[in-house]
Amino acid sequence: MSEYDLAIIGIGAAAFSAAIKASELTSNQMKIAMIGYGALGGTCVNVGCVPSKYLIEASKSFRNAKKMVYDGMESSVTIDFNEFMESLNKFVETEREEKYTKVLKNFKNIDLYDGKAKFIDKNTVTVNGNKISAFNFIIATGSKTFIPDLKGLVNYYTSDNIWTIRKIPEKLAILGSGEVALELANAFSNFGSEVHIINRSNRLLKGFDDDITNELRNIMAKNGIKFHLGVDIKEIKNNKEKKIIFYNGTEQPIDVDEIIVAMGRQPNIEELCLEKAEVKYNHGILVDSHMKTSCENIYAAGDCVEQELKLETLAGKEGAVAAGNILGSDESINIKEIPWAAFCEPNVASVGYTEKELKLQNRDYIVRKIDLKNVVKANILKSNEGIVKIISDNEKRILGMQIIAPHAAEFIIEGVYLVKHRLTYDDIINTSHIFPTVAESVKIAGQSFIRDISKMSCCME
Amino acid sequence: MTKKVELRVYGMTCDDCVAHVSEGLKGTKGVLDVIVSLKDGKAEVLINDAVNPKELENIEVFKKPSHYKAQVRRVKDE
């Protein structure tokens, strides 16, 4: 039997973050087993953030080249989608090699095991029939795509295998209306597909105020994406050419060339035999604020945890926090300080509380919202549809920020600092922002707390 | 009643480290004896009732900015 100081079950973002942090804190003296199967790096680098952002950025580049937005310019552009997707997959391979495979080689204290871990007791797992024991465990097994039980749903893509597609579908249905659905919808729409978003829920995204999601829906609809929300899919009929989706609330079924299922992800915990280690779980593993499970020596981090947000950055943070706490730290995560973004165009990003949450908590707040048309850089980019919404308490402290804007994912970090450090809208106003940038929209939204921004000149302090 | 606590100690690379960790443990109230092994990365600490074994993980020598870390592995009544 192999014995370790720490066994990490998982090979994705949370697992790597935990392994590196534990190694750093112990001068690489902690003997670590990392156990998992599939491609090193887990969801994010292989089938998540990395390929999806590559796809989106390339699709934007294609669309922008095809439809020049400035007067006096014309272009013609073609795409070899097969060649493009080959390049995307090569890019993923390179990133996986650089950020995971090579990184792991720097840590002689970490042994990698290829296989599925199953608990025998709270200090032992089996992997391919071999026993591995450890004094501490971190479970970081991530999540998998949720597939609904729908009659006729047999031939479809998910965010796990869409990277094998080699032809741009003429008509594409995306089942779901969360961030994965919106990002893929945006990308394929940019490539020229007619995209239909279909979902039982009436709303886009979770955790945003309705004014934000309504605005986003309007912008995406103007860009050609068709929404069928609040409907129940009854059946999908498949013939040689098409997939025909029948659902209530419409006169006509939709026939499409391809379907992508993007209805969320669920924790990957079924095969761990958690009962043997007395680790409690519901849909995901239950943890306290220190990422500790119901078993004293077992922690959990990332998408396998019972939590609303499934984010690579959060997974990484949780992995590091779990490793630190195993080694005597007293760290916890304030979920309200974790930013979130979808990379559809325009980006949508948020941090902190929404109005909806504050209302539910009966808390006093002040809200200001500015239209992106007030932002010179957005006008220069000819992408001025969007909103910046800031919520403060009565002492001017920023409680939350939601943005729809080009590059919002890049500058929501300003909101993170404001919320994390309990800063005020005076702090926003008294901080110089570069003009002209889309990020300046945060300053203008801050100024809207104290003055009528329609009476402001450029760079007004 | 005395107890023998086995600590896994991380971060020791030389005899000076051993001396530093030993001194840190010996200077703790309730610690009666200390044997530190560089090779095994372990310390055996004899304590009396005045100290909770778990508290040894957070004594000064194992706190930032020190780079040593410790974790209780076993506690035995002596």
mmCIF file of C-alpha atoms in Angstrom, chain A residues 37-371:
data_model
loop_
_atom_site.group_PDB
_atom_site.id
_atom_site.type_symbol
_atom_site.label_atom_id
_atom_site.label_comp_id
_atom_site.label_asym_id
_atom_site.label_seq_id
_atom_site.Cartn_x
_atom_site.Cartn_y
_atom_site.Cartn_z
ATOM 1 C CA TYR A 37 -8.686 9.878 -15.159
ATOM 2 C CA GLY A 38 -9.120 11.549 -18.530
ATOM 3 C CA ALA A 39 -7.125 14.463 -19.840
ATOM 4 C CA LEU A 40 -4.911 16.270 -17.347
ATOM 5 C CA GLY A 41 -6.314 19.663 -16.394
ATOM 6 C CA GLY A 42 -9.976 18.650 -16.171
ATOM 7 C CA THR A 43 -12.866 20.587 -17.648
ATOM 8 C CA CYS A 44 -11.431 24.104 -17.924
ATOM 9 C CA VAL A 45 -8.455 23.622 -20.182
ATOM 10 C CA ASN A 46 -9.782 20.647 -22.153
ATOM 11 C CA VAL A 47 -13.478 21.283 -22.774
ATOM 12 C CA GLY A 48 -14.370 24.426 -20.819
ATOM 13 C CA CYS A 49 -13.042 27.953 -20.573
ATOM 14 C CA VAL A 50 -10.034 27.536 -22.845
ATOM 15 C CA PRO A 51 -11.592 26.063 -26.013
ATOM 16 C CA SER A 52 -14.821 28.023 -25.567
ATOM 17 C CA LYS A 53 -13.055 31.372 -25.351
ATOM 18 C CA TYR A 54 -10.868 30.447 -28.317
ATOM 19 C CA LEU A 55 -14.024 29.616 -30.260
ATOM 20 C CA ILE A 56 -15.755 32.836 -29.250
ATOM 21 C CA GLU A 57 -12.802 35.100 -29.983
ATOM 22 C CA ALA A 58 -12.286 33.468 -33.377
ATOM 23 C CA SER A 59 -15.986 33.770 -34.167
ATOM 24 C CA LYS A 60 -15.920 37.477 -33.284
ATOM 25 C CA SER A 61 -12.914 37.967 -35.482
ATOM 26 C CA PHE A 62 -14.739 36.242 -38.348
ATOM 27 C CA ARG A 63 -17.918 38.274 -37.839
ATOM 28 C CA ASN A 64 -16.036 41.571 -37.556
ATOM 29 C CA ALA A 65 -14.115 40.815 -40.730
ATOM 30 C CA LYS A 66 -17.312 39.891 -42.518
ATOM 31 C CA LYS A 67 -19.314 42.899 -41.375
ATOM 32 C CA MET A 68 -17.004 45.865 -41.094
ATOM 33 C CA VAL A 69 -18.567 48.359 -38.724
ATOM 34 C CA TYR A 70 -16.781 51.496 -39.922
ATOM 35 C CA ASP A 71 -17.844 53.504 -42.941
ATOM 36 C CA GLY A 72 -15.853 53.172 -46.112
ATOM 37 C CA MET A 73 -14.544 49.685 -45.435
ATOM 38 C CA GLU A 74 -15.417 46.476 -47.154
ATOM 39 C CA SER A 75 -13.931 43.023 -46.909
ATOM 40 C CA SER A 76 -14.431 39.484 -48.006
ATOM 41 C CA VAL A 77 -13.615 36.615 -45.710
ATOM 42 C CA THR A 78 -13.871 32.849 -45.905
ATOM 43 C CA ILE A 79 -13.518 30.126 -43.334
ATOM 44 C CA ASP A 80 -12.238 26.558 -43.457
ATOM 45 C CA PHE A 81 -14.031 25.437 -40.297
ATOM 46 C CA ASN A 82 -12.342 22.051 -40.251
ATOM 47 C CA GLU A 83 -8.905 23.682 -40.280
ATOM 48 C CA PHE A 84 -9.995 26.204 -37.673
ATOM 49 C CA MET A 85 -11.253 23.475 -35.297
ATOM 50 C CA GLU A 86 -8.010 21.548 -35.762
ATOM 51 C CA SER A 87 -6.143 24.682 -34.689
ATOM 52 C CA LEU A 88 -8.443 25.074 -31.689
ATOM 53 C CA ASN A 89 -7.719 21.536 -30.546
ATOM 54 C CA LYS A 90 -3.982 22.031 -31.059
ATOM 55 C CA PHE A 91 -4.186 25.172 -28.950
ATOM 56 C CA VAL A 92 -5.901 23.212 -26.173
ATOM 57 C CA GLU A 93 -3.173 20.551 -26.340
ATOM 58 C CA THR A 94 -0.467 23.213 -26.040
ATOM 59 C CA GLU A 95 -2.126 24.924 -23.105
ATOM 60 C CA ARG A 96 -2.660 21.590 -21.355
ATOM 61 C CA GLU A 97 0.992 20.708 -21.893
ATOM 62 C CA GLU A 98 2.238 24.118 -20.670
ATOM 63 C CA LYS A 99 -0.137 24.714 -17.773
ATOM 64 C CA TYR A 100 -0.600 21.210 -16.439
ATOM 65 C CA THR A 101 1.724 18.477 -17.758
ATOM 66 C CA LYS A 102 4.915 20.566 -17.553
ATOM 67 C CA VAL A 103 3.838 22.230 -14.296
ATOM 68 C CA LEU A 104 3.405 18.860 -12.628
ATOM 69 C CA LYS A 105 6.946 17.881 -13.584
ATOM 70 C CA ASN A 106 8.228 20.670 -11.309
ATOM 71 C CA PHE A 107 6.856 18.887 -8.262
ATOM 72 C CA LYS A 108 8.805 15.750 -7.416
ATOM 73 C CA ASN A 109 6.668 15.348 -4.306
ATOM 74 C CA ILE A 110 3.516 14.670 -6.366
ATOM 75 C CA ASP A 111 2.747 11.207 -7.763
ATOM 76 C CA LEU A 112 0.080 11.006 -10.464
ATOM 77 C CA TYR A 113 -2.258 7.991 -10.560
ATOM 78 C CA ASP A 114 -4.436 7.316 -13.598
ATOM 79 C CA GLY A 115 -7.720 5.781 -12.488
ATOM 80 C CA LYS A 116 -10.905 6.158 -10.475
ATOM 81 C CA ALA A 117 -10.568 6.450 -6.717
ATOM 82 C CA LYS A 118 -13.050 4.743 -4.438
ATOM 83 C CA PHE A 119 -12.998 5.196 -0.678
ATOM 84 C CA ILE A 120 -12.616 2.127 1.520
ATOM 85 C CA ASP A 121 -12.415 4.170 4.716
ATOM 86 C CA LYS A 122 -11.561 7.750 5.638
ATOM 87 C CA ASN A 123 -7.841 7.198 5.104
ATOM 88 C CA THR A 124 -7.817 4.797 2.152
ATOM 89 C CA VAL A 125 -8.931 4.643 -1.466
ATOM 90 C CA THR A 126 -8.493 1.991 -4.106
ATOM 91 C CA VAL A 127 -7.310 2.901 -7.590
ATOM 92 C CA ASN A 128 -7.294 0.152 -10.217
ATOM 93 C CA GLY A 129 -7.297 -2.400 -7.395
ATOM 94 C CA ASN A 130 -4.328 -0.818 -5.580
ATOM 95 C CA LYS A 131 -4.695 0.751 -2.151
ATOM 96 C CA ILE A 132 -3.532 4.297 -1.519
ATOM 97 C CA SER A 133 -3.653 5.644 2.005
ATOM 98 C CA ALA A 134 -3.308 9.258 3.079
ATOM 99 C CA PHE A 135 -3.566 11.240 6.260
ATOM 100 C CA ASN A 136 -5.464 14.032 4.460
ATOM 101 C CA PHE A 137 -7.740 14.025 1.423
ATOM 102 C CA ILE A 138 -9.053 16.721 -0.912
ATOM 103 C CA ILE A 139 -11.837 15.661 -3.240
ATOM 104 C CA ALA A 140 -11.807 17.721 -6.439
ATOM 105 C CA THR A 141 -13.548 15.532 -8.985
ATOM 106 C CA GLY A 142 -15.349 18.358 -10.772
ATOM 107 C CA SER A 143 -18.641 18.075 -12.605
ATOM 108 C CA LYS A 144 -20.205 16.593 -15.708
ATOM 109 C CA THR A 145 -22.818 17.813 -18.135
ATOM 110 C CA PHE A 146 -26.449 17.247 -17.200
ATOM 111 C CA ILE A 147 -28.419 15.431 -19.883
ATOM 112 C CA PRO A 148 -32.225 15.656 -19.591
ATOM 113 C CA ASP A 149 -34.420 12.646 -20.182
ATOM 114 C CA LEU A 150 -36.108 13.796 -23.408
ATOM 115 C CA LYS A 151 -37.834 11.528 -25.892
ATOM 116 C CA GLY A 152 -35.746 11.350 -29.056
ATOM 117 C CA LEU A 153 -32.691 13.143 -27.643
ATOM 118 C CA VAL A 154 -30.128 10.702 -29.004
ATOM 119 C CA ASN A 155 -27.820 12.538 -31.318
ATOM 120 C CA TYR A 156 -26.463 15.708 -29.801
ATOM 121 C CA TYR A 157 -23.382 17.604 -28.738
ATOM 122 C CA THR A 158 -22.524 18.884 -25.273
ATOM 123 C CA SER A 159 -19.834 21.296 -24.119
ATOM 124 C CA ASP A 160 -17.675 18.163 -23.657
ATOM 125 C CA ASN A 161 -17.662 17.060 -27.286
ATOM 126 C CA ILE A 162 -18.663 20.108 -29.352
ATOM 127 C CA TRP A 163 -14.919 20.421 -30.014
ATOM 128 C CA THR A 164 -15.196 17.505 -32.435
ATOM 129 C CA ILE A 165 -17.634 19.360 -34.733
ATOM 130 C CA ARG A 166 -16.143 20.052 -38.153
ATOM 131 C CA LYS A 167 -18.965 21.729 -40.036
ATOM 132 C CA ILE A 168 -20.815 24.926 -39.144
ATOM 133 C CA PRO A 169 -24.457 23.896 -38.697
ATOM 134 C CA GLU A 170 -26.870 25.864 -40.820
ATOM 135 C CA LYS A 171 -29.467 25.685 -38.060
ATOM 136 C CA LEU A 172 -28.520 24.953 -34.481
ATOM 137 C CA ALA A 173 -30.645 24.412 -31.371
ATOM 138 C CA ILE A 174 -29.121 24.966 -27.974
ATOM 139 C CA LEU A 175 -31.029 23.476 -25.057
ATOM 140 C CA GLY A 176 -30.406 25.649 -22.011
ATOM 141 C CA SER A 177 -30.044 29.347 -21.251
ATOM 142 C CA GLY A 178 -27.072 29.532 -18.902
ATOM 143 C CA GLU A 179 -23.613 30.869 -19.637
ATOM 144 C CA VAL A 180 -22.458 27.853 -21.675
ATOM 145 C CA ALA A 181 -25.592 28.030 -23.820
ATOM 146 C CA LEU A 182 -25.217 31.788 -24.414
ATOM 147 C CA GLU A 183 -21.527 31.603 -25.233
ATOM 148 C CA LEU A 184 -21.938 28.770 -27.744
ATOM 149 C CA ALA A 185 -25.001 30.486 -29.210
ATOM 150 C CA ASN A 186 -22.990 33.638 -29.697
ATOM 151 C CA ALA A 187 -20.055 31.822 -31.257
ATOM 152 C CA PHE A 188 -22.070 29.805 -33.774
ATOM 153 C CA SER A 189 -24.258 32.792 -34.590
ATOM 154 C CA ASN A 190 -21.081 34.740 -35.395
ATOM 155 C CA PHE A 191 -19.999 31.894 -37.676
ATOM 156 C CA GLY A 192 -23.303 32.180 -39.519
ATOM 157 C CA SER A 193 -25.539 29.522 -37.946
ATOM 158 C CA GLU A 194 -29.191 30.275 -37.315
ATOM 159 C CA VAL A 195 -29.248 29.687 -33.554
ATOM 160 C CA HIS A 196 -32.304 28.803 -31.462
ATOM 161 C CA ILE A 197 -32.040 28.875 -27.674
ATOM 162 C CA ILE A 198 -34.687 26.664 -26.116
ATOM 163 C CA ASN A 199 -35.292 26.299 -22.398
ATOM 164 C CA ARG A 200 -37.996 25.536 -19.866
ATOM 165 C CA SER A 201 -36.887 28.491 -17.750
ATOM 166 C CA ASN A 202 -38.100 31.943 -18.728
ATOM 167 C CA ARG A 203 -34.821 33.576 -17.914
ATOM 168 C CA LEU A 204 -31.267 33.780 -19.123
ATOM 169 C CA LEU A 205 -28.506 33.072 -16.621
ATOM 170 C CA LYS A 206 -28.856 32.738 -12.864
ATOM 171 C CA GLY A 207 -27.876 35.264 -10.255
ATOM 172 C CA PHE A 208 -28.591 38.431 -12.228
ATOM 173 C CA ASP A 209 -31.322 41.030 -11.869
ATOM 174 C CA ASP A 210 -34.097 40.842 -14.433
ATOM 175 C CA ASP A 211 -33.254 44.231 -15.985
ATOM 176 C CA ILE A 212 -29.794 42.901 -16.833
ATOM 177 C CA THR A 213 -30.931 39.599 -18.299
ATOM 178 C CA ASN A 214 -33.753 41.290 -20.239
ATOM 179 C CA GLU A 215 -31.267 43.728 -21.757
ATOM 180 C CA LEU A 216 -28.915 40.895 -22.656
ATOM 181 C CA ARG A 217 -31.719 38.952 -24.282
ATOM 182 C CA ASN A 218 -32.727 41.999 -26.326
ATOM 183 C CA ILE A 219 -29.170 42.577 -27.514
ATOM 184 C CA MET A 220 -28.657 38.913 -28.450
ATOM 185 C CA ALA A 221 -32.041 38.798 -30.208
ATOM 186 C CA LYS A 222 -31.083 41.910 -32.215
ATOM 187 C CA ASN A 223 -27.924 40.054 -33.212
ATOM 188 C CA GLY A 224 -30.066 37.299 -34.678
ATOM 189 C CA ILE A 225 -30.347 34.676 -31.929
ATOM 190 C CA LYS A 226 -33.853 33.285 -31.567
ATOM 191 C CA PHE A 227 -35.185 32.616 -28.084
ATOM 192 C CA HIS A 228 -37.834 30.048 -27.133
ATOM 193 C CA LEU A 229 -37.991 30.390 -23.354
ATOM 194 C CA GLY A 230 -40.553 29.041 -20.901
ATOM 195 C CA VAL A 231 -41.337 26.064 -23.123
ATOM 196 C CA ASP A 232 -41.350 22.314 -22.595
ATOM 197 C CA ILE A 233 -39.736 20.112 -25.199
ATOM 198 C CA LYS A 234 -42.095 17.216 -25.869
ATOM 199 C CA GLU A 235 -40.145 15.163 -28.339
ATOM 200 C CA ILE A 236 -37.297 15.244 -30.830
ATOM 201 C CA LYS A 237 -37.705 13.338 -34.076
ATOM 202 C CA ASN A 238 -34.580 12.443 -35.973
ATOM 203 C CA ASN A 239 -34.393 11.815 -39.700
ATOM 204 C CA LYS A 240 -31.401 11.523 -41.967
ATOM 205 C CA GLU A 241 -31.122 15.245 -42.535
ATOM 206 C CA LYS A 242 -32.660 17.013 -39.570
ATOM 207 C CA LYS A 243 -33.565 16.907 -35.924
ATOM 208 C CA ILE A 244 -37.102 18.166 -35.398
ATOM 209 C CA ILE A 245 -37.887 19.602 -31.985
ATOM 210 C CA PHE A 246 -41.513 19.591 -30.867
ATOM 211 C CA TYR A 247 -42.386 21.748 -27.912
ATOM 212 C CA ASN A 248 -45.410 23.418 -26.407
ATOM 213 C CA GLY A 249 -46.184 27.079 -26.794
ATOM 214 C CA THR A 250 -45.604 27.219 -30.538
ATOM 215 C CA GLU A 251 -47.445 26.403 -33.719
ATOM 216 C CA GLN A 252 -44.433 25.035 -35.537
ATOM 217 C CA PRO A 253 -41.735 22.576 -34.459
ATOM 218 C CA ILE A 254 -38.147 23.660 -35.090
ATOM 219 C CA ASP A 255 -36.001 21.638 -37.446
ATOM 220 C CA VAL A 256 -32.268 21.944 -36.972
ATOM 221 C CA ASP A 257 -29.058 20.352 -38.190
ATOM 222 C CA GLU A 258 -27.481 19.991 -34.783
ATOM 223 C CA ILE A 259 -28.426 20.168 -31.114
ATOM 224 C CA ILE A 260 -26.186 21.218 -28.249
ATOM 225 C CA VAL A 261 -27.326 20.282 -24.745
ATOM 226 C CA ALA A 262 -26.171 22.965 -22.307
ATOM 227 C CA MET A 263 -28.530 22.581 -19.364
ATOM 228 C CA GLY A 264 -26.006 22.831 -16.590
ATOM 229 C CA ARG A 265 -23.496 20.612 -14.865
ATOM 230 C CA GLN A 266 -23.742 18.245 -11.924
ATOM 231 C CA PRO A 267 -21.119 17.183 -9.374
ATOM 232 C CA ASN A 268 -19.084 14.144 -10.305
ATOM 233 C CA ILE A 269 -19.287 12.115 -7.085
ATOM 234 C CA GLU A 270 -21.288 8.917 -7.693
ATOM 235 C CA GLU A 271 -18.352 6.538 -7.963
ATOM 236 C CA LEU A 272 -16.363 7.761 -4.966
ATOM 237 C CA CYS A 273 -18.137 5.576 -2.357
ATOM 238 C CA LEU A 274 -18.337 8.601 -0.070
ATOM 239 C CA GLU A 275 -20.391 6.661 2.512
ATOM 240 C CA LYS A 276 -17.338 4.558 3.325
ATOM 241 C CA ALA A 277 -15.546 7.712 4.458
ATOM 242 C CA GLU A 278 -18.669 9.161 6.115
ATOM 243 C CA VAL A 279 -18.591 12.154 3.790
ATOM 244 C CA LYS A 280 -22.054 13.693 3.547
ATOM 245 C CA TYR A 281 -23.432 14.894 0.238
ATOM 246 C CA ASN A 282 -26.616 16.002 -1.413
ATOM 247 C CA HIS A 283 -26.308 16.828 -5.127
ATOM 248 C CA GLY A 284 -22.699 17.757 -4.334
ATOM 249 C CA ILE A 285 -20.380 17.261 -1.377
ATOM 250 C CA LEU A 286 -21.376 19.274 1.688
ATOM 251 C CA VAL A 287 -18.582 21.423 3.112
ATOM 252 C CA ASP A 288 -18.233 24.079 5.802
ATOM 253 C CA SER A 289 -16.833 27.556 5.129
ATOM 254 C CA HIS A 290 -13.308 26.100 5.392
ATOM 255 C CA MET A 291 -14.031 23.522 2.635
ATOM 256 C CA LYS A 292 -13.994 20.717 5.202
ATOM 257 C CA THR A 293 -16.476 17.867 4.699
ATOM 258 C CA SER A 294 -18.331 16.004 7.443
ATOM 259 C CA CYS A 295 -15.174 13.898 7.845
ATOM 260 C CA GLU A 296 -12.389 15.617 9.813
ATOM 261 C CA ASN A 297 -9.488 14.778 7.460
ATOM 262 C CA ILE A 298 -11.344 15.124 4.141
ATOM 263 C CA TYR A 299 -11.835 18.428 2.326
ATOM 264 C CA ALA A 300 -13.542 19.117 -1.008
ATOM 265 C CA ALA A 301 -13.112 21.870 -3.598
ATOM 266 C CA GLY A 302 -14.486 22.944 -6.961
ATOM 267 C CA ASP A 303 -17.488 21.768 -8.935
ATOM 268 C CA CYS A 304 -17.962 18.569 -6.902
ATOM 269 C CA VAL A 305 -19.026 20.741 -3.946
ATOM 270 C CA GLU A 306 -22.690 21.558 -3.315
ATOM 271 C CA GLN A 307 -22.703 25.202 -4.436
ATOM 272 C CA GLU A 308 -24.436 27.470 -6.906
ATOM 273 C CA LEU A 309 -21.407 28.771 -8.796
ATOM 274 C CA LYS A 310 -19.384 26.452 -10.980
ATOM 275 C CA LEU A 311 -16.320 28.451 -11.920
ATOM 276 C CA GLU A 312 -12.744 27.595 -12.670
ATOM 277 C CA THR A 313 -11.467 30.545 -10.647
ATOM 278 C CA LEU A 314 -13.631 29.593 -7.671
ATOM 279 C CA ALA A 315 -12.470 25.976 -7.931
ATOM 280 C CA GLY A 316 -8.854 27.128 -7.897
ATOM 281 C CA LYS A 317 -9.479 29.362 -4.898
ATOM 282 C CA GLU A 318 -11.257 26.579 -3.021
ATOM 283 C CA GLY A 319 -8.446 24.128 -3.727
ATOM 284 C CA ALA A 320 -5.868 26.540 -2.312
ATOM 285 C CA VAL A 321 -8.049 27.333 0.714
ATOM 286 C CA ALA A 322 -8.567 23.620 1.436
ATOM 287 C CA ALA A 323 -4.819 22.935 1.230
ATOM 288 C CA GLY A 324 -4.037 25.929 3.467
ATOM 289 C CA ASN A 325 -6.599 24.911 6.069
ATOM 290 C CA ILE A 326 -5.261 21.347 6.169
ATOM 291 C CA LEU A 327 -1.928 22.938 7.065
ATOM 292 C CA GLY A 328 -3.220 25.086 9.889
ATOM 293 C CA SER A 329 -4.612 28.184 8.158
ATOM 294 C CA ASP A 330 -8.016 29.591 9.012
ATOM 295 C CA GLU A 331 -9.267 30.664 5.584
ATOM 296 C CA SER A 332 -12.760 30.846 4.170
ATOM 297 C CA ILE A 333 -14.279 32.204 0.977
ATOM 298 C CA ASN A 334 -16.809 35.006 0.747
ATOM 299 C CA ILE A 335 -18.794 34.021 -2.323
ATOM 300 C CA LYS A 336 -19.890 37.641 -2.752
ATOM 301 C CA GLU A 337 -16.311 38.577 -3.606
ATOM 302 C CA ILE A 338 -16.101 36.076 -6.449
ATOM 303 C CA PRO A 339 -16.632 37.630 -9.899
ATOM 304 C CA TRP A 340 -18.570 35.890 -12.613
ATOM 305 C CA ALA A 341 -18.660 36.460 -16.361
ATOM 306 C CA ALA A 342 -20.135 35.063 -19.546
ATOM 307 C CA PHE A 343 -18.124 35.812 -22.662
ATOM 308 C CA CYS A 344 -21.040 36.300 -25.008
ATOM 309 C CA GLU A 345 -20.911 39.567 -26.954
ATOM 310 C CA PRO A 346 -21.251 41.938 -25.222
ATOM 311 C CA ASN A 347 -19.790 40.305 -22.113
ATOM 312 C CA VAL A 348 -21.945 40.076 -19.030
ATOM 313 C CA ALA A 349 -20.226 40.136 -15.653
ATOM 314 C CA SER A 350 -21.103 40.546 -12.011
ATOM 315 C CA VAL A 351 -19.832 40.592 -8.466
ATOM 316 C CA GLY A 352 -21.499 40.995 -5.088
ATOM 317 C CA TYR A 353 -25.184 41.304 -4.316
ATOM 318 C CA THR A 354 -28.007 41.748 -6.792
ATOM 319 C CA GLU A 355 -31.025 43.941 -6.080
ATOM 320 C CA LYS A 356 -33.111 40.800 -5.909
ATOM 321 C CA GLU A 357 -30.973 39.361 -3.104
ATOM 322 C CA LEU A 358 -30.974 42.620 -1.138
ATOM 323 C CA LYS A 359 -34.745 42.889 -1.401
ATOM 324 C CA LEU A 360 -35.104 39.328 -0.084
ATOM 325 C CA GLN A 361 -32.883 40.261 2.855
ATOM 326 C CA ASN A 362 -34.873 43.488 3.467
ATOM 327 C CA ARG A 363 -31.680 45.501 3.239
ATOM 328 C CA ASP A 364 -31.568 49.191 2.329
ATOM 329 C CA TYR A 365 -29.655 50.013 -0.806
ATOM 330 C CA ILE A 366 -29.198 52.641 -3.502
ATOM 331 C CA VAL A 367 -28.938 51.637 -7.134
ATOM 332 C CA ARG A 368 -27.648 53.507 -10.186
ATOM 333 C CA LYS A 369 -27.643 52.285 -13.724
ATOM 334 C CA ILE A 370 -26.099 53.889 -16.788
ATOM 335 C CA ASP A 371 -26.590 53.132 -20.443
#
